[in-house]
Amino acid sequence: MRKIVIAGNWKMYKDLEDVRAFCKAIASSLKTIDLGKILPILAPAYPFLALMQRELSDTPVQVAAQDVSAHAEGAFTGEVSAAMLSSLGLEYSIVGHSERRAMHNESNEIVREKLLLLMDNSLRPILCVGETLEQRDADDTKKVILEQLNGCLRNVSLYNADDIMIAYEPVWAIGTGRTATGEQAQEVHRIIRTWLMHSYNEALADEIPILYGGSVKPDNIAGLLAMPDIDGGLIGGASLKADQYLQMINIALESRK
Ligand code: PGA
């Protein structure tokens, strides 16, 4: 059975005090519940990665980066390399988020370079793909998703299901309060899983977690997790509140009973 991943993407929110308070609020509950196949992930801004690893060290939470440099090392002021993230002991990093693609002009080729650097440094990419509203309205969703997968994973070898996670995040659903319906998301998740099967093999396609992102919250996560190819959420806004984050973990636990 695949893992269920409840991943929080904190974007550029929370300062030191907020981060500490959040960790304190979730640590005691997460120490005591048996999470089984549920994997909680939280991606704070860079300055708080090490602190969060310490604060959550005796919980099952994996701390993740939100992005990584496309360069291995060098004179790149303000950038953070995959090797640096790896030296912290991190296991995951988001890559190719639509905000990076739109605001920082990240092409599939750049996302691919980042992804390869992460993998070279033993980090697991959480690769984001997703169509804009215009693309959906023009009936181009499948084409766009396949272009992103083909571009970002061109000649990328995957040997086991832990090597990568994919997050389907329709751009029109991010931060808008407008979630894809379970059926709309499932349709695209199926397209992604079928692509994985053709590009790799059935066993990998069966095991690689495919997360949904875009206005996921406690109210709608159960319906999404009920879909056969949705293996969790990449959650922005609703992951910023400790009680909502814990609530979504509990709903995920219930969904797998
Ligand atoms: P949202 O963000 O849950 O606030 O829509 C999701 C994301 O951008 O990963």
Short mmCIF file of C-alpha atoms and ligand atoms in Angstrom, two decimals:
data_model
loop_
_atom_site.label_atom_id
_atom_site.label_comp_id
_atom_site.label_asym_id
_atom_site.label_seq_id
_atom_site.Cartn_x
_atom_site.Cartn_y
_atom_site.Cartn_z
CA MET A 1 0.00 0.00 0.00
CA ARG A 2 1.23 3.48 -0.88
CA LYS A 3 2.15 6.05 1.74
CA ILE A 4 -0.21 8.94 2.40
CA VAL A 5 1.75 12.14 2.48
CA ILE A 6 0.50 15.24 4.27
CA ALA A 7 2.97 17.86 3.13
CA GLY A 8 2.82 21.49 4.22
CA ASN A 9 4.33 24.13 1.95
CA TRP A 10 4.79 27.19 4.11
CA LYS A 11 5.99 29.43 1.28
CA MET A 12 7.23 32.80 2.64
CA TYR A 13 5.19 32.71 5.82
CA LYS A 14 6.16 32.49 9.51
CA ASP A 15 9.04 34.01 11.44
CA LEU A 16 11.20 32.37 14.08
CA GLU A 17 8.67 32.79 16.84
CA ASP A 18 5.81 31.41 14.70
CA VAL A 19 7.91 28.41 13.67
CA ARG A 20 8.78 27.58 17.28
CA ALA A 21 5.15 27.90 18.36
CA PHE A 22 3.93 25.64 15.56
CA CYS A 23 6.51 22.95 16.36
CA LYS A 24 5.58 23.07 20.03
CA ALA A 25 1.90 22.78 19.15
CA ILE A 26 2.27 19.66 17.02
CA ALA A 27 5.20 17.84 18.64
CA SER A 28 3.39 16.36 21.62
CA SER A 29 0.44 15.02 19.59
CA LEU A 30 2.65 13.56 16.88
CA LYS A 31 4.88 11.81 19.41
CA THR A 32 1.97 9.84 20.76
CA ILE A 33 -0.02 8.71 17.71
CA ASP A 34 0.94 5.76 15.56
CA LEU A 35 1.02 7.21 12.08
CA GLY A 36 1.47 3.92 10.27
CA LYS A 37 1.71 4.69 6.56
CA ILE A 38 1.07 8.43 6.97
CA LEU A 39 4.11 10.58 6.28
CA PRO A 40 3.92 14.18 7.52
CA ILE A 41 6.24 16.64 5.77
CA LEU A 42 6.70 20.35 6.44
CA ALA A 43 8.57 22.76 4.19
CA PRO A 44 9.49 26.00 5.99
CA ALA A 45 11.63 28.80 4.55
CA TYR A 46 15.38 28.07 4.45
CA PRO A 47 16.39 29.88 7.66
CA PHE A 48 14.22 27.56 9.76
CA LEU A 49 15.12 24.16 8.30
CA ALA A 50 17.71 23.18 10.92
CA LEU A 51 15.68 24.56 13.78
CA MET A 52 12.62 22.60 12.73
CA GLN A 53 14.64 19.42 12.34
CA ARG A 54 15.74 19.83 15.95
CA GLU A 55 12.34 20.79 17.32
CA LEU A 56 10.62 17.88 15.57
CA SER A 57 13.40 15.31 15.89
CA ASP A 58 11.38 12.91 18.02
CA THR A 59 8.31 13.07 15.78
CA PRO A 60 7.82 11.36 12.38
CA VAL A 61 7.76 14.75 10.59
CA GLN A 62 10.21 15.10 7.73
CA VAL A 63 11.41 18.64 7.17
CA ALA A 64 11.72 19.60 3.51
CA ALA A 65 13.09 22.49 1.46
CA GLN A 66 10.79 24.48 -0.84
CA ASP A 67 13.30 24.81 -3.66
CA VAL A 68 16.95 24.37 -4.56
CA SER A 69 19.50 26.08 -6.77
CA ALA A 70 19.96 24.80 -10.32
CA HIS A 71 23.74 25.12 -9.76
CA ALA A 72 25.93 22.75 -7.81
CA GLU A 73 28.17 25.38 -6.20
CA GLY A 74 29.71 28.76 -6.85
CA ALA A 75 29.17 32.49 -6.99
CA PHE A 76 25.37 32.50 -6.86
CA THR A 77 24.46 35.00 -4.17
CA GLY A 78 21.31 34.08 -2.33
CA GLU A 79 21.07 30.54 -3.68
CA VAL A 80 21.09 27.30 -1.68
CA SER A 81 22.55 24.13 -3.16
CA ALA A 82 21.35 20.55 -3.00
CA ALA A 83 24.62 19.59 -1.28
CA MET A 84 23.90 22.15 1.47
CA LEU A 85 20.42 20.73 2.00
CA SER A 86 21.83 17.24 2.06
CA SER A 87 24.46 18.24 4.62
CA LEU A 88 21.60 19.15 6.97
CA GLY A 89 20.29 15.61 6.64
CA LEU A 90 17.18 16.65 4.72
CA GLU A 91 15.48 14.00 2.63
CA TYR A 92 12.99 16.01 0.57
CA SER A 93 12.69 19.19 -1.44
CA ILE A 94 9.82 20.62 -3.44
CA VAL A 95 10.84 21.48 -6.99
CA GLY A 96 9.03 23.11 -9.92
CA HIS A 97 6.32 24.76 -7.85
CA SER A 98 4.07 26.87 -10.11
CA GLU A 99 5.02 30.03 -8.20
CA ARG A 100 8.68 29.39 -9.14
CA ARG A 101 7.71 28.60 -12.71
CA ALA A 102 5.58 31.74 -13.05
CA MET A 103 7.53 34.30 -11.03
CA HIS A 104 11.07 33.07 -11.61
CA ASN A 105 10.67 31.83 -15.17
CA GLU A 106 11.60 28.26 -14.34
CA SER A 107 11.33 26.11 -17.43
CA ASN A 108 10.95 22.35 -17.40
CA GLU A 109 14.66 22.19 -18.26
CA ILE A 110 15.64 24.20 -15.18
CA VAL A 111 13.33 22.12 -13.02
CA ARG A 112 15.01 19.02 -14.46
CA GLU A 113 18.47 20.33 -13.57
CA LYS A 114 17.34 21.02 -10.01
CA LEU A 115 15.76 17.61 -9.75
CA LEU A 116 18.94 15.90 -10.93
CA LEU A 117 21.04 17.83 -8.42
CA LEU A 118 18.67 16.84 -5.64
CA MET A 119 18.85 13.19 -6.63
CA ASP A 120 22.65 13.30 -6.96
CA ASN A 121 22.70 14.48 -3.38
CA SER A 122 20.32 11.76 -2.16
CA LEU A 123 17.36 14.08 -1.74
CA ARG A 124 13.91 13.12 -2.98
CA PRO A 125 12.24 15.70 -5.18
CA ILE A 126 8.57 16.50 -4.76
CA LEU A 127 8.02 17.48 -8.38
CA CYS A 128 5.09 19.85 -8.98
CA VAL A 129 3.14 19.89 -12.22
CA GLY A 130 -0.12 21.61 -13.09
CA GLU A 131 -2.04 23.54 -15.71
CA THR A 132 -3.27 27.15 -15.67
CA LEU A 133 -6.93 28.06 -15.98
CA GLU A 134 -6.44 29.11 -19.62
CA GLN A 135 -4.85 25.75 -20.40
CA ARG A 136 -7.69 23.88 -18.70
CA ASP A 137 -10.30 25.95 -20.50
CA ALA A 138 -8.57 25.24 -23.81
CA ASP A 139 -8.74 21.51 -23.01
CA ASP A 140 -4.96 21.32 -22.85
CA THR A 141 -4.64 19.88 -19.33
CA LYS A 142 -3.39 16.46 -20.42
CA LYS A 143 -1.00 17.92 -22.98
CA VAL A 144 0.50 20.35 -20.44
CA ILE A 145 0.92 17.72 -17.73
CA LEU A 146 2.60 15.32 -20.15
CA GLU A 147 4.89 18.08 -21.44
CA GLN A 148 5.91 18.90 -17.88
CA LEU A 149 6.53 15.25 -17.00
CA ASN A 150 8.43 14.57 -20.23
CA GLY A 151 10.47 17.75 -19.82
CA CYS A 152 11.28 17.49 -16.11
CA LEU A 153 11.96 13.75 -16.12
CA ARG A 154 13.68 13.43 -19.51
CA ASN A 155 16.30 10.67 -19.20
CA VAL A 156 15.92 10.68 -15.43
CA SER A 157 16.35 7.17 -14.05
CA LEU A 158 14.14 6.11 -11.19
CA TYR A 159 15.05 2.89 -9.45
CA ASN A 160 12.64 2.78 -6.60
CA ALA A 161 9.43 4.40 -5.53
CA ASP A 162 11.14 6.39 -2.80
CA ASP A 163 13.19 8.29 -5.37
CA ILE A 164 10.49 10.85 -6.11
CA MET A 165 7.00 12.14 -5.37
CA ILE A 166 4.83 13.99 -7.83
CA ALA A 167 2.40 16.74 -6.85
CA TYR A 168 -0.42 17.67 -9.18
CA GLU A 169 -1.24 21.28 -8.46
CA PRO A 170 -3.65 22.98 -10.87
CA VAL A 171 -2.53 26.60 -10.85
CA TRP A 172 -6.14 27.83 -10.75
CA ALA A 173 -6.68 26.03 -7.46
CA ILE A 174 -3.62 27.34 -5.61
CA GLY A 175 -4.43 29.90 -2.95
CA THR A 176 -7.77 30.62 -4.60
CA GLY A 177 -10.08 28.62 -2.36
CA ARG A 178 -11.22 26.82 -5.51
CA THR A 179 -10.26 23.15 -5.15
CA ALA A 180 -10.38 20.68 -7.99
CA THR A 181 -13.14 18.18 -7.36
CA GLY A 182 -12.02 14.70 -6.38
CA GLU A 183 -13.01 13.53 -9.87
CA GLN A 184 -11.11 16.31 -11.66
CA ALA A 185 -7.99 15.60 -9.62
CA GLN A 186 -8.34 11.83 -9.99
CA GLU A 187 -8.49 12.14 -13.77
CA VAL A 188 -5.13 13.90 -13.88
CA HIS A 189 -3.58 11.63 -11.23
CA ARG A 190 -4.54 8.68 -13.41
CA ILE A 191 -2.86 10.36 -16.40
CA ILE A 192 0.31 10.82 -14.33
CA ARG A 193 0.30 7.22 -13.06
CA THR A 194 -0.24 5.87 -16.57
CA TRP A 195 2.63 8.02 -17.82
CA LEU A 196 4.86 6.62 -15.05
CA MET A 197 3.89 3.10 -16.08
CA HIS A 198 4.80 3.70 -19.73
CA SER A 199 7.96 5.65 -18.94
CA TYR A 200 9.24 3.39 -16.14
CA ASN A 201 7.37 0.27 -15.12
CA GLU A 202 4.21 -0.89 -13.45
CA ALA A 203 5.74 -1.57 -10.05
CA LEU A 204 7.18 1.95 -9.80
CA ALA A 205 4.01 3.54 -11.15
CA ASP A 206 2.03 1.67 -8.50
CA GLU A 207 4.19 2.85 -5.63
CA ILE A 208 5.19 6.45 -6.41
CA PRO A 209 3.07 8.82 -4.30
CA ILE A 210 1.09 11.37 -6.32
CA LEU A 211 -0.09 14.25 -4.14
CA TYR A 212 -2.78 16.78 -4.93
CA GLY A 213 -2.29 20.46 -4.12
CA GLY A 214 -4.52 23.51 -4.46
CA SER A 215 -6.74 24.80 -1.63
CA VAL A 216 -6.66 21.51 0.29
CA LYS A 217 -8.10 21.94 3.78
CA PRO A 218 -9.66 19.84 6.54
CA ASP A 219 -13.08 20.22 4.88
CA ASN A 220 -12.15 18.71 1.54
CA ILE A 221 -9.18 16.42 2.15
CA ALA A 222 -11.25 13.31 2.91
CA GLY A 223 -12.98 13.48 -0.48
CA LEU A 224 -9.65 13.85 -2.24
CA LEU A 225 -8.00 10.98 -0.33
CA ALA A 226 -10.94 8.74 -1.20
CA MET A 227 -9.82 8.79 -4.84
CA PRO A 228 -7.79 5.75 -5.88
CA ASP A 229 -4.79 7.64 -7.27
CA ILE A 230 -4.56 10.49 -4.75
CA ASP A 231 -1.92 9.71 -2.16
CA GLY A 232 -1.91 12.84 -0.08
CA GLY A 233 -1.78 16.59 -0.27
CA LEU A 234 0.71 19.38 -0.81
CA ILE A 235 -0.95 22.02 1.29
CA GLY A 236 -0.23 25.74 1.54
CA GLY A 237 -2.62 27.93 3.53
CA ALA A 238 -4.23 25.22 5.66
CA SER A 239 -0.85 23.82 6.73
CA LEU A 240 0.05 27.07 8.45
CA LYS A 241 -2.28 26.43 11.35
CA ALA A 242 -1.16 23.67 13.71
CA ASP A 243 -4.71 22.55 14.54
CA GLN A 244 -5.68 22.27 10.86
CA TYR A 245 -2.48 20.45 9.98
CA LEU A 246 -3.08 17.91 12.77
CA GLN A 247 -6.71 17.59 11.74
CA MET A 248 -5.66 16.69 8.18
CA ILE A 249 -3.23 14.07 9.50
CA ASN A 250 -6.04 12.58 11.56
CA ILE A 251 -8.38 12.53 8.57
CA ALA A 252 -5.66 10.79 6.55
CA LEU A 253 -5.32 8.19 9.33
CA GLU A 254 -9.07 7.61 9.34
CA SER A 255 -9.10 7.26 5.54
CA ARG A 256 -6.73 4.32 5.73
CA LYS A 257 -8.47 2.39 8.50
P1 PGA B 1 -2.76 26.29 -1.16
O1 PGA B 1 -1.26 26.11 -1.77
O2 PGA B 1 -3.06 25.04 -0.37
O3 PGA B 1 -2.66 27.52 -0.29
O4 PGA B 1 -3.67 26.45 -2.31
C1 PGA B 1 -0.81 24.89 -2.27
C2 PGA B 1 0.57 25.01 -2.82
O5 PGA B 1 0.89 26.06 -3.42
O6 PGA B 1 1.40 24.09 -2.70
#
